[in-house]
mmCIF file of C-alpha atoms and ligand atoms in Angstrom:
data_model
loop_
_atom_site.group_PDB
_atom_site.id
_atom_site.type_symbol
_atom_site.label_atom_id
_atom_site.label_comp_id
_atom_site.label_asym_id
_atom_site.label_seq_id
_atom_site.Cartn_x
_atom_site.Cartn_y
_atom_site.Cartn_z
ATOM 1 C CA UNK P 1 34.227 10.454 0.470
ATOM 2 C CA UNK P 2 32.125 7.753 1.711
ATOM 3 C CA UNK P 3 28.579 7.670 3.695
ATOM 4 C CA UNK P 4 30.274 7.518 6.968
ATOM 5 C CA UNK P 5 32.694 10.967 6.047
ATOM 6 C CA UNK P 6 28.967 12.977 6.358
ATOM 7 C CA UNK P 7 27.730 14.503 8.901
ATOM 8 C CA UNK P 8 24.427 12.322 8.319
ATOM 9 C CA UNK P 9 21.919 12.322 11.324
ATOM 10 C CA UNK P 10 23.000 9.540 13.963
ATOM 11 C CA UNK P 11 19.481 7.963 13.800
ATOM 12 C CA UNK P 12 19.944 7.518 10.222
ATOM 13 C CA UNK P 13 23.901 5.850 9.868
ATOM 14 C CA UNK P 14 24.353 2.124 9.127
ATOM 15 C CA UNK P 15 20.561 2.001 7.698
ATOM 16 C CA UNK P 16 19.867 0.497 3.980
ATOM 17 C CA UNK P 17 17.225 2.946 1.564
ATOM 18 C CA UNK P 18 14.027 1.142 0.262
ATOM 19 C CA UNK P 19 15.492 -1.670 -2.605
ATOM 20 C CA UNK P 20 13.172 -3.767 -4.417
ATOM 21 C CA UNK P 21 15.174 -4.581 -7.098
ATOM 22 C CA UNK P 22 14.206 -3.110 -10.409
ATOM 23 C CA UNK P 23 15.530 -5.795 -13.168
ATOM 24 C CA UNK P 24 14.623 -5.774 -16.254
ATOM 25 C CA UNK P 25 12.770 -9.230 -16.505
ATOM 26 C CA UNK P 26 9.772 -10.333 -18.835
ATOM 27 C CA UNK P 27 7.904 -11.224 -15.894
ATOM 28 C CA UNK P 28 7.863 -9.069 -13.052
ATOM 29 C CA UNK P 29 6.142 -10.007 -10.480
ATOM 30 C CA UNK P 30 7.896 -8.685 -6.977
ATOM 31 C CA UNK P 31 5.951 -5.184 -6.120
ATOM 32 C CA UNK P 32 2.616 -5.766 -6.397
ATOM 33 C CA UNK P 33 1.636 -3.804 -9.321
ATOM 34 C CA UNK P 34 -1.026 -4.265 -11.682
ATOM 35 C CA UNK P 35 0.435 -6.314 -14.526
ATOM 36 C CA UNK P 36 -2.730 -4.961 -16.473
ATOM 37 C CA UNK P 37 -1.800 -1.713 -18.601
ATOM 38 C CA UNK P 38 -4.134 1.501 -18.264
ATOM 39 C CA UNK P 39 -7.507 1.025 -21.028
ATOM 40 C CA UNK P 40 -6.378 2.247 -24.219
ATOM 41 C CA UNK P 41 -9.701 4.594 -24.195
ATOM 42 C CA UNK P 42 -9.164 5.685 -20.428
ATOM 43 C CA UNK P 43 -5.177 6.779 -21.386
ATOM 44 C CA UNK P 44 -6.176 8.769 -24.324
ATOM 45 C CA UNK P 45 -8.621 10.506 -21.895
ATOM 46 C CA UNK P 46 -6.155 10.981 -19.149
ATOM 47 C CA UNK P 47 -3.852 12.182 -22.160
ATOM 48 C CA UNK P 48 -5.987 14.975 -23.376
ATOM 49 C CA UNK P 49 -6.628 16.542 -19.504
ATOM 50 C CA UNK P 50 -2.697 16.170 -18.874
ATOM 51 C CA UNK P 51 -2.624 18.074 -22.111
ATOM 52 C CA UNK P 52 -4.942 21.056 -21.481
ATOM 53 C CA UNK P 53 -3.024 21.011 -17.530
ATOM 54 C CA UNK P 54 -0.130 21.977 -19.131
ATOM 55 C CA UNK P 55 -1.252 24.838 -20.798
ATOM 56 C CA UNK P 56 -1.541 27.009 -17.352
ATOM 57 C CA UNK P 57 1.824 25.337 -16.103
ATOM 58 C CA UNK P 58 3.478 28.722 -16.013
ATOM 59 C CA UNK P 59 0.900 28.661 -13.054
ATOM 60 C CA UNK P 60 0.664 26.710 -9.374
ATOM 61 C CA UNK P 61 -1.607 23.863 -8.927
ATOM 62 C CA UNK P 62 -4.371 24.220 -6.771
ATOM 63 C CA UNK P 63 -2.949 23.809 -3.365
ATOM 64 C CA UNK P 64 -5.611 22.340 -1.915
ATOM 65 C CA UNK P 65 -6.484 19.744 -4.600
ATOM 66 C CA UNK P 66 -9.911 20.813 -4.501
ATOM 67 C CA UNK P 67 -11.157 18.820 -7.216
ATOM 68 C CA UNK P 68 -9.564 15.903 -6.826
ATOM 69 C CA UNK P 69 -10.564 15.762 -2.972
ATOM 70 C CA UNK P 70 -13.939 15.883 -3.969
ATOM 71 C CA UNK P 71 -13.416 13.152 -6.802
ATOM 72 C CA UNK P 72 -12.051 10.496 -4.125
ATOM 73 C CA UNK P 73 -14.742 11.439 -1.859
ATOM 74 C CA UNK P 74 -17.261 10.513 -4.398
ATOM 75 C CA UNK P 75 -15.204 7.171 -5.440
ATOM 76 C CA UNK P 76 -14.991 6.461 -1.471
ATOM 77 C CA UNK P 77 -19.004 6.736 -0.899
ATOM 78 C CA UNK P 78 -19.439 6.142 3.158
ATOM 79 C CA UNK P 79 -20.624 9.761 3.174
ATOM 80 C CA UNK P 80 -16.935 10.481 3.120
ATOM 81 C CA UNK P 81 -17.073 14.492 2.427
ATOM 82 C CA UNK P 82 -14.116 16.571 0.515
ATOM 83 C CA UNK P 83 -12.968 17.932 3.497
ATOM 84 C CA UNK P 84 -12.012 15.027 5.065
ATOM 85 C CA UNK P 85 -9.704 13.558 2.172
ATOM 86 C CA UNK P 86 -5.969 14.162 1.905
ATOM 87 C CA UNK P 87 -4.098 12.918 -1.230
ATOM 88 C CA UNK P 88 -0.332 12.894 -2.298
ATOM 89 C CA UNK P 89 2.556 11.267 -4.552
ATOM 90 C CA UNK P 90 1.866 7.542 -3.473
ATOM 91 C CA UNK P 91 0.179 6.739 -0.133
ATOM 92 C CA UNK P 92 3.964 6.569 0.975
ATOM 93 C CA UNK P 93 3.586 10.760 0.843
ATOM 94 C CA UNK P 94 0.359 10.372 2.433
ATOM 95 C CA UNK P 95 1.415 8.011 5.262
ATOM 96 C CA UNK P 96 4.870 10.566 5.969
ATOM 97 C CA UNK P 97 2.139 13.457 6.238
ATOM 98 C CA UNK P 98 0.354 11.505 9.069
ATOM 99 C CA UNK P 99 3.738 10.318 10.546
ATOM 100 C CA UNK P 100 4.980 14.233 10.091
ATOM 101 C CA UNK P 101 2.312 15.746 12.027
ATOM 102 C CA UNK P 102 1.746 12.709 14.399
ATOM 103 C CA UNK P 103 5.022 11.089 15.224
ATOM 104 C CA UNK P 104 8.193 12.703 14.890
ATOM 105 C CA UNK P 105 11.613 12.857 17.490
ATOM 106 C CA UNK P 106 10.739 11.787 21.053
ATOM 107 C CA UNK P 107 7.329 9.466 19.547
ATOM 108 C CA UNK P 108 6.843 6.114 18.527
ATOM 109 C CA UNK P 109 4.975 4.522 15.701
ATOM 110 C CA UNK P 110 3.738 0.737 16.132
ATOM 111 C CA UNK P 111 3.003 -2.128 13.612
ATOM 112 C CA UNK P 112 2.371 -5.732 14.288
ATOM 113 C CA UNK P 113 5.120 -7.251 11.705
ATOM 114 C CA UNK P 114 5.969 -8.622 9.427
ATOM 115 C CA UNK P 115 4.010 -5.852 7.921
ATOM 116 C CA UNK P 116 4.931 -3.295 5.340
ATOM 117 C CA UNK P 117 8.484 -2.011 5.245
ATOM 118 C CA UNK P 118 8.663 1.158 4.733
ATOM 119 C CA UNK P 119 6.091 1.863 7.821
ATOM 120 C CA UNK P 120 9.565 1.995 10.257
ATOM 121 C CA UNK P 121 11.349 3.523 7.119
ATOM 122 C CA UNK P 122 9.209 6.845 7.053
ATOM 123 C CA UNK P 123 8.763 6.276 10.893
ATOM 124 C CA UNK P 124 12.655 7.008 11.001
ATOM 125 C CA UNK P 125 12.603 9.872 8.740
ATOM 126 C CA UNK P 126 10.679 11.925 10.858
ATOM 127 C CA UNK P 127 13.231 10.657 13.831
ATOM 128 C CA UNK P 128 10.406 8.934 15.565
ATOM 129 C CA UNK P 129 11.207 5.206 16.853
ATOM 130 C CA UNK P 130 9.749 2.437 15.736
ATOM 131 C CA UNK P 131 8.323 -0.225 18.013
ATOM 132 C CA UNK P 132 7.282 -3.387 16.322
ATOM 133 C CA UNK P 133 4.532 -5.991 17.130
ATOM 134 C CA UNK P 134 3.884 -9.611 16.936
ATOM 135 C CA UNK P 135 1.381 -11.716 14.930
ATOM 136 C CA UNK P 136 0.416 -15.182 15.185
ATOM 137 C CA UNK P 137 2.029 -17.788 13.464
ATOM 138 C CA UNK P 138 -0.238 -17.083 10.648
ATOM 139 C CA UNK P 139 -0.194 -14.242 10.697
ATOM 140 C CA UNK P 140 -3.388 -12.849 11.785
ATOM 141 C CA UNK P 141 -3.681 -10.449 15.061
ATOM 142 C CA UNK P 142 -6.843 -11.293 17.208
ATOM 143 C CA UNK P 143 -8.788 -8.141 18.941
ATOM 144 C CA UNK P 144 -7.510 -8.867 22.355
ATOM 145 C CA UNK P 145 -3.441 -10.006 21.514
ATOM 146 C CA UNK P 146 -3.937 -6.348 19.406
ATOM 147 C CA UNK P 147 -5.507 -4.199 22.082
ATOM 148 C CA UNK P 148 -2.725 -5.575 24.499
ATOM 149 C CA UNK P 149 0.450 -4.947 22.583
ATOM 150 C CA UNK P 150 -1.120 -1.605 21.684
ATOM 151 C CA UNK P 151 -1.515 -0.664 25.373
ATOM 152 C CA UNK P 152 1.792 -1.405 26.466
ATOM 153 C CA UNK P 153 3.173 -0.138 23.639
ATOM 154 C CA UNK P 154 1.360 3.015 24.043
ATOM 155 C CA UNK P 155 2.421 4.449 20.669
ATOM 156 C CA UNK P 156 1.558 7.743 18.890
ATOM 157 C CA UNK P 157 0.840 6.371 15.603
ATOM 158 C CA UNK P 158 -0.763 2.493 15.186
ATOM 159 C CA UNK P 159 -0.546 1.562 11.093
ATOM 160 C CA UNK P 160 -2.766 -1.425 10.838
ATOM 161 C CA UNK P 161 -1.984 -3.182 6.988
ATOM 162 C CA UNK P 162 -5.468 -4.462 5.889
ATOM 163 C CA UNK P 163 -4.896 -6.557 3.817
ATOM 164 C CA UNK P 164 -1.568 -7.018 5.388
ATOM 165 C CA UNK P 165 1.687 -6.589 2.850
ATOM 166 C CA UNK P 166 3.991 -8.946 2.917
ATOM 167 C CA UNK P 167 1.560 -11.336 3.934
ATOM 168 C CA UNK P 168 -2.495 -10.895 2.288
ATOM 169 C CA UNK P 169 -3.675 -11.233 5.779
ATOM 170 C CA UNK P 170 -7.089 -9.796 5.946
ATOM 171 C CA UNK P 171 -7.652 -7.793 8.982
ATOM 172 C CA UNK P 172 -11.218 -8.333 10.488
ATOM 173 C CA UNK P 173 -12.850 -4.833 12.050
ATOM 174 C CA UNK P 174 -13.282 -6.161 15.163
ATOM 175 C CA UNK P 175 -9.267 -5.881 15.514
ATOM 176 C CA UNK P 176 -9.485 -2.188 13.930
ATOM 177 C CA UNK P 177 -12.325 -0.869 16.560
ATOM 178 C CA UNK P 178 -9.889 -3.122 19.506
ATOM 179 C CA UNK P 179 -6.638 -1.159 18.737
ATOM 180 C CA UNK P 180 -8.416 1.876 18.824
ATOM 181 C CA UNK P 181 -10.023 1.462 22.104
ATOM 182 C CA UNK P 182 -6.841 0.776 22.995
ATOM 183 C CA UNK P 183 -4.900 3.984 22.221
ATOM 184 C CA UNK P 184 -4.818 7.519 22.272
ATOM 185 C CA UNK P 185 -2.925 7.746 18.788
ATOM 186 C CA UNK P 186 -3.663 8.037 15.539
ATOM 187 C CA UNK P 187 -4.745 5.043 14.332
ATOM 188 C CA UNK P 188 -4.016 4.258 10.183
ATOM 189 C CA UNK P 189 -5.696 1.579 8.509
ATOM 190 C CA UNK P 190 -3.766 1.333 5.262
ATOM 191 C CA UNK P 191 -6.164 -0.549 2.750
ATOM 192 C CA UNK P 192 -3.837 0.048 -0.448
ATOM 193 C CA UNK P 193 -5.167 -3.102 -1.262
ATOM 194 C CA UNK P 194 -8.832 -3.216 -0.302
ATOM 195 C CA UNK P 195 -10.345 -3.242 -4.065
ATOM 196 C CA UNK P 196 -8.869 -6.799 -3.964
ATOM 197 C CA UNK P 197 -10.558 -7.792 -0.565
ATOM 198 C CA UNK P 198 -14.197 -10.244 -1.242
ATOM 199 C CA UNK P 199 -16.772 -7.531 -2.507
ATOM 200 C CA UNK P 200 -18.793 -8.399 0.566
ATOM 201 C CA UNK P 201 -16.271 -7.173 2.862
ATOM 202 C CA UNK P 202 -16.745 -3.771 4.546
ATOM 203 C CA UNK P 203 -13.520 -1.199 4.744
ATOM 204 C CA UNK P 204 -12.880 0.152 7.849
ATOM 205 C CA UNK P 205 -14.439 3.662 6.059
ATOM 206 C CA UNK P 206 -17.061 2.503 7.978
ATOM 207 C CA UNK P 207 -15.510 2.554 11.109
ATOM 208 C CA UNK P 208 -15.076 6.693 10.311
ATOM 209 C CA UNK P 209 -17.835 7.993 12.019
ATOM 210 C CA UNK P 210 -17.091 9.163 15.499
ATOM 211 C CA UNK P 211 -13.753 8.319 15.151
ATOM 212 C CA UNK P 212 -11.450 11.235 14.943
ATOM 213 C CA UNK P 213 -8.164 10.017 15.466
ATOM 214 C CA UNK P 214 -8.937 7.423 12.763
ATOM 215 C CA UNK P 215 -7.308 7.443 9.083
ATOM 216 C CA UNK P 216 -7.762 4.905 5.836
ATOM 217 C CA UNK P 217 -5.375 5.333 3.485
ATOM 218 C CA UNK P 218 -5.835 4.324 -0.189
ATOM 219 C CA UNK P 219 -3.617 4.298 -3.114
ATOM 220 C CA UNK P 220 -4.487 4.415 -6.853
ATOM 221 C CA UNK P 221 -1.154 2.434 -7.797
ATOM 222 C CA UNK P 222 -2.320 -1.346 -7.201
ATOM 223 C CA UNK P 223 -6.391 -1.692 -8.328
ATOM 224 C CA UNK P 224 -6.263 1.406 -10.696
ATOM 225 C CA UNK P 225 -2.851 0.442 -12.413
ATOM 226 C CA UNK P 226 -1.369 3.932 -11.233
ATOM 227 C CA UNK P 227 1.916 3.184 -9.519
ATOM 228 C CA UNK P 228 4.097 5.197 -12.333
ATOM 229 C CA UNK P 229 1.716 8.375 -11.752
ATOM 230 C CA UNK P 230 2.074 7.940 -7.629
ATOM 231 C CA UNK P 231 -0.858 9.111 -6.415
ATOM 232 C CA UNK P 232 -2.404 7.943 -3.306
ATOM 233 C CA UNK P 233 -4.971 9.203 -0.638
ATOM 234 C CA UNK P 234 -6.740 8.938 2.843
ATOM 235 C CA UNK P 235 -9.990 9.753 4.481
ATOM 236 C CA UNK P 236 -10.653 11.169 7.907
ATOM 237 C CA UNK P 237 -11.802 13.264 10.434
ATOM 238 C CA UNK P 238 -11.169 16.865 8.378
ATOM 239 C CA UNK P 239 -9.532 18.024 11.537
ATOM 240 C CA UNK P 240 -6.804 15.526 11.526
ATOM 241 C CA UNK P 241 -6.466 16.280 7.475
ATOM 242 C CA UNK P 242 -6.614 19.727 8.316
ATOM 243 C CA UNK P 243 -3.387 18.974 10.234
ATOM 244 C CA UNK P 244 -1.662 17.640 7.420
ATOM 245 C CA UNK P 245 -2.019 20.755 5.882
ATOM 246 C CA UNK P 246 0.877 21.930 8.713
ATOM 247 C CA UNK P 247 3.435 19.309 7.383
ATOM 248 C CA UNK P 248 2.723 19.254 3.195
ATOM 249 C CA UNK P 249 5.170 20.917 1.021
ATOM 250 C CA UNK P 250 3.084 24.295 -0.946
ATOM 251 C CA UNK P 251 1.896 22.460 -4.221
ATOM 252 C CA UNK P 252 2.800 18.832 -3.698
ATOM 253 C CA UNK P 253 0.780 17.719 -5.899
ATOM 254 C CA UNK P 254 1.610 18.813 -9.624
ATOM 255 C CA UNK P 255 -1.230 20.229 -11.901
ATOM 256 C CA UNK P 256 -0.134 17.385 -14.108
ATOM 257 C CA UNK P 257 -0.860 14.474 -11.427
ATOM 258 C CA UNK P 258 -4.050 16.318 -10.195
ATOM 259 C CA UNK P 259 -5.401 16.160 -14.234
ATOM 260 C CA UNK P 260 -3.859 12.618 -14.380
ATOM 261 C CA UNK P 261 -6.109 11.363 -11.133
ATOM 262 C CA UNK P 262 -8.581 13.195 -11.515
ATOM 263 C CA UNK P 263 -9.362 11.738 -15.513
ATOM 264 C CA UNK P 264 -8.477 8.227 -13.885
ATOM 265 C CA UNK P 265 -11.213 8.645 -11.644
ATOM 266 C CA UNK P 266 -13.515 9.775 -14.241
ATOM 267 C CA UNK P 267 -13.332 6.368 -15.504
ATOM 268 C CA UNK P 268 -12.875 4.219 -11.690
ATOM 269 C CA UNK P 269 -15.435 1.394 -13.535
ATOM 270 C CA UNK P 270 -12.857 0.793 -16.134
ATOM 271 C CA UNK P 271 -9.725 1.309 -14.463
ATOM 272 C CA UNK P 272 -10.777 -1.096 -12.010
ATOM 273 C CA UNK P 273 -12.164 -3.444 -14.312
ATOM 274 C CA UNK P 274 -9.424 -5.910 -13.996
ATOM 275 C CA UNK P 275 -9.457 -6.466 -10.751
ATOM 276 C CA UNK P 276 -11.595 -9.288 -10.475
ATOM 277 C CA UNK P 277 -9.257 -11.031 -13.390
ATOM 278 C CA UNK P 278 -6.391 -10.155 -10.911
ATOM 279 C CA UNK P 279 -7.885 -11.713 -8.031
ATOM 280 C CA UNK P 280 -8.521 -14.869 -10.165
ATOM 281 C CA UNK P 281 -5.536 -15.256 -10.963
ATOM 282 C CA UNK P 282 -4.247 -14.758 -7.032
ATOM 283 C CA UNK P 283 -6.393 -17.562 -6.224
ATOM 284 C CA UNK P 284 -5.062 -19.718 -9.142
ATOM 285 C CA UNK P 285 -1.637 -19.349 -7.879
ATOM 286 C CA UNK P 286 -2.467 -19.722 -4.739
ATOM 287 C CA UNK P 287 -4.715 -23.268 -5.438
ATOM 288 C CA UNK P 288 -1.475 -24.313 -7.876
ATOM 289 C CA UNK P 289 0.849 -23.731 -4.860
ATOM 290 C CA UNK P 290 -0.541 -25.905 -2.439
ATOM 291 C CA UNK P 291 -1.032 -28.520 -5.276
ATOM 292 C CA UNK P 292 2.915 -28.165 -5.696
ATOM 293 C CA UNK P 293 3.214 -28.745 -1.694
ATOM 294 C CA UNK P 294 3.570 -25.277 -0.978
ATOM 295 C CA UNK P 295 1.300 -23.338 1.638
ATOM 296 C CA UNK P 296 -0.215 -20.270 0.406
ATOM 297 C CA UNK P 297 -1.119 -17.978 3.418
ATOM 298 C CA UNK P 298 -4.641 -16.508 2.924
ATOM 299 C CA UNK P 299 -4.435 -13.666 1.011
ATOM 300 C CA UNK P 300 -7.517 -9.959 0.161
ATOM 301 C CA UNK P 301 -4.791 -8.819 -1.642
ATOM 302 C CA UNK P 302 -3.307 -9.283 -5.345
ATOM 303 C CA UNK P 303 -0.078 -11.086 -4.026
ATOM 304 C CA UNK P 304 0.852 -14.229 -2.333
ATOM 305 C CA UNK P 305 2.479 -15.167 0.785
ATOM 306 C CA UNK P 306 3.845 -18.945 0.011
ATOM 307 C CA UNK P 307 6.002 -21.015 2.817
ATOM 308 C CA UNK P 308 7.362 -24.413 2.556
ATOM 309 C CA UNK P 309 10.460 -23.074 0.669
ATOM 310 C CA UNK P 310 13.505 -24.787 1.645
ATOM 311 C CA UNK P 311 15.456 -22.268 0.644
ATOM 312 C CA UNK P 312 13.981 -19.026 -0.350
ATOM 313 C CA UNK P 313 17.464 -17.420 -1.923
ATOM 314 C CA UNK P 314 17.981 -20.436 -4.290
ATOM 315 C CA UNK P 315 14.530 -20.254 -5.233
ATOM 316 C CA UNK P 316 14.403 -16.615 -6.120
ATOM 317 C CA UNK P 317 17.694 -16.868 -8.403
ATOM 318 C CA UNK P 318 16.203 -20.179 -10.190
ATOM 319 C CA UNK P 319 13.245 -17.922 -11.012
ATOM 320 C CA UNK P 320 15.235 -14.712 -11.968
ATOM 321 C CA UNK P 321 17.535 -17.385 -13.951
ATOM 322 C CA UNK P 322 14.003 -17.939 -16.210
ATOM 323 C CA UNK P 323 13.190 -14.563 -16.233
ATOM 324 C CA UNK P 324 10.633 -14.125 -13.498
ATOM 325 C CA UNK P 325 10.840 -11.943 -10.734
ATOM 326 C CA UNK P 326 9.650 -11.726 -7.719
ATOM 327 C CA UNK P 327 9.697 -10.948 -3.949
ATOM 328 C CA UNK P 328 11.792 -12.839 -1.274
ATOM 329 C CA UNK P 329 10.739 -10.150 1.640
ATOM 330 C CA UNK P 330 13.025 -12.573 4.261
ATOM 331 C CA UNK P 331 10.739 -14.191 6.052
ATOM 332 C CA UNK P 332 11.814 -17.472 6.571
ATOM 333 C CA UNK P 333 11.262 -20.235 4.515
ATOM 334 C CA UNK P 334 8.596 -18.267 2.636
ATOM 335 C CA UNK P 335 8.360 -16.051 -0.796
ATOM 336 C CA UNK P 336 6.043 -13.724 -2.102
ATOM 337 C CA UNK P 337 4.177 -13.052 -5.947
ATOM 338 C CA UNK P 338 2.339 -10.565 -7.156
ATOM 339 C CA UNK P 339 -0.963 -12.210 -9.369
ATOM 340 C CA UNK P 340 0.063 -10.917 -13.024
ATOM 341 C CA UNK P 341 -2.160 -11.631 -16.300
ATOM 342 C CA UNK P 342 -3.163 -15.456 -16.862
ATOM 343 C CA UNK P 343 0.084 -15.426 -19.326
ATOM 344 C CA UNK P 344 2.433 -14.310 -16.526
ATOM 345 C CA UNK P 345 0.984 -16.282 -13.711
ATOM 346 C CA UNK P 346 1.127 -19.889 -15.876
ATOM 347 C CA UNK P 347 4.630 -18.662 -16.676
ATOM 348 C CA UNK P 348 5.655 -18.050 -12.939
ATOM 349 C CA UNK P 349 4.030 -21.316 -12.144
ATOM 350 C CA UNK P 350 5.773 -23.347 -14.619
ATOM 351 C CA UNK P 351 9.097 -21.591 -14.131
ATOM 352 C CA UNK P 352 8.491 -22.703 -10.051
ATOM 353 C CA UNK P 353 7.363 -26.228 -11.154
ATOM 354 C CA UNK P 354 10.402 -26.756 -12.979
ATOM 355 C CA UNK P 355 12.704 -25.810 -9.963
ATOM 356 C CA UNK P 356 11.825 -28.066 -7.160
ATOM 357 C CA UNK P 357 8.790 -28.484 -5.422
ATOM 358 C CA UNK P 358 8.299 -29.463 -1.383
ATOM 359 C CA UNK P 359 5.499 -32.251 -2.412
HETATM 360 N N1 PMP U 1 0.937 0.572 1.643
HETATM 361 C C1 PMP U 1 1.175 -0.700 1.325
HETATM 362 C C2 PMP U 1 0.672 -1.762 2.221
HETATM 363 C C3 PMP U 1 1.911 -1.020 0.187
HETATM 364 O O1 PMP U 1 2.150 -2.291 -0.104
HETATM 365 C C4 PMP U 1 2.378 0.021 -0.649
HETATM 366 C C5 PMP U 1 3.177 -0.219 -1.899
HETATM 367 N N2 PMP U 1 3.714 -1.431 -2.102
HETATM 368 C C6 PMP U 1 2.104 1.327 -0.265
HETATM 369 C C7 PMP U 1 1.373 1.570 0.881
HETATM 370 C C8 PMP U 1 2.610 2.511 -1.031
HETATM 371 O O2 PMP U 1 2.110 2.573 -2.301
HETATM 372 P P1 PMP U 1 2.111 3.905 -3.131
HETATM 373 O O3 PMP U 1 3.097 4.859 -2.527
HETATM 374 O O4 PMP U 1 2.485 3.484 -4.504
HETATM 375 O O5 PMP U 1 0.710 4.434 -3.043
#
């Protein structure tokens, strides 16, 4: 019995599942996590509420997430209220809500790629079709280019990356309010790695405000070290979360993750402390690439985009052959890294030294 013996959906035959490989390596730097463990004095907190949790587990979770809502809101600021934040396992869950309620057979979702790939992934799930856009050749979209391929394209759902994954393009809010002129679809800016963006940068929260078909989506698995607890989140208009409400499984989100987030976000100062190390260390690689000849592509995130790889394959395996991993995402002549401590960066950087170099 093979794949093609089942009566699979048509839409769905031939396609690959989401793959970033998972190797055991010392240094692995291919996902974009947060190399940086949980505080010791934040986990033991986080351990004690996922220990009292379990005591009414006999019980449902709160369906609505009630406390937790009101925990992001307060993290968010921007007068963001409860009612207007939605939260699931991994903004991946929170992006398939949107696409759920919003896209689904007969409707199309838009992206200007390369861009993240498991937007036309959940797209397909819910047996919409995805369209994709085009960028410059460095990536960046400019307000007009945007508004134009979003008019012809006349999608029902726009995902905007900002910071864009694979790439660390920033995405200026001038592009944001153009693609949303632009439309008559939901528009979702997906800032899972805004905490990582200059300080002095505003999110597009602040683009909220008379905005209803506009959504930000955060996640809690890149600046707050949280990918293994997959929890991730959104703010906007509460009618359009209200929606979501329609497409949610009853008690998605365990009692155990609600604890779990909602101790994490007890202590948001400390979980996040590392981010500026993180983004340090980002623009230490990204400085040491170009001195190696490479070009680093801009990057708000904690990852870089590096081109001038002659070939990308051959470069992977000669890392993975010393241990380190990390992304070739197939654009051409290009790889990507995630920033890890100072100890894993130096040894991704000497490990690429030691390979060849374009200089
Ligand atoms: N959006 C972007 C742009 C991402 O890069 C990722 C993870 N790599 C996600 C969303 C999903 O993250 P999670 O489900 O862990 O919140």
């Amino acid at each position: 019995m093979s794949l093609d013996d089942l009566p699979l959906r048509e839409e769905l035959r031939g396609k690959v599942p989401y793959g970033a490989p998972q190797a055991p390596l010392p240094i692995a730097l291919n996902v974009n996590e947060n190399t940086h463990p949980v505080p010791e004095e934040v986990a033991d907190d986080i351990l004690d509420s996922i220990a009292l949790a379990l005591r009414e587990v006999n019980r449902y979770p709160d369906r609505e997430f009630v406390a937790l809502r009101e925990s992001f809101a307060d993290y968010l600021g921007h007068g963001v209220t409860a009612d207007q934040v939605w939260a699931a396992n991994g903004s991946n869950e929170v992006l398939q809500h949107v696409l759920q309620a919003f896209a689904g057979p007969g409707r199309t979702a838009f992206g200007f790629e390369p861009t993240y790939s498991m937007y036309p992934l959940l797209a397909r799930g819910t047996g919409a079709t995805w369209i994709g856009g085009s960028r410059e050749p460095d990536f960046t979209v400019t307000p007009d280019d945007a508004a134009s391929q979003v008019a012809d394209a006349a999608p029902d759902v726009v995902f905007l990356c900002a910071p864009n994954n694979p790439t660390g393009t920033p995405m200026r809010l001038d592009v944001i309010e153009a693609v949303y002129d632009a439309t008559d679809g939901i528009v979702v800016v997906d800032e899972a790695y805004q905490e990582f963006a200059p300080h002095e940068e505003r999110s597009a929260l602040t683009l909220l405000p008379d905005r209803p078909r506009l959504v930000v989506s955060r996640t809690m698995s890149k600046a707050f070290a949280f990918a293994g607890a997959r929890v991730g989140y959104l703010a906007a208009d509460a009618a359009l979360v209200d929606a979501l409400r329609l497409v949610r499984l009853p008690y998605h989100l365990s009692a155990l993750t609600q604890a779990a987030a909602l101790a994490a976000l007890r202590h948001a100062p400390v979980m996040l402390r590392m981010v500026d190390e993180i983004v340090s260390q980002r623009d230490r690689m990204s400085a040491t690439l170009e001195a190696l000849g490479y070009r680093a592509y801009e990057s708000w995130s904690n990852f870089v985009l590096f081109g001038g790889v002659d070939d990308p394959a051959a470069t992977w395996q000669g890392l993975y052959d010393q241990g380190v991993l990390i992304r070739d995402i197939g654009i051409p002549g290009c790889l990507r890294v995630t920033a890890g401590t100072e100890e894993e960066t130096t040894a991704f950087l000497e490990a690429l030294a030691s390979i060849d170099s374009p200089a």
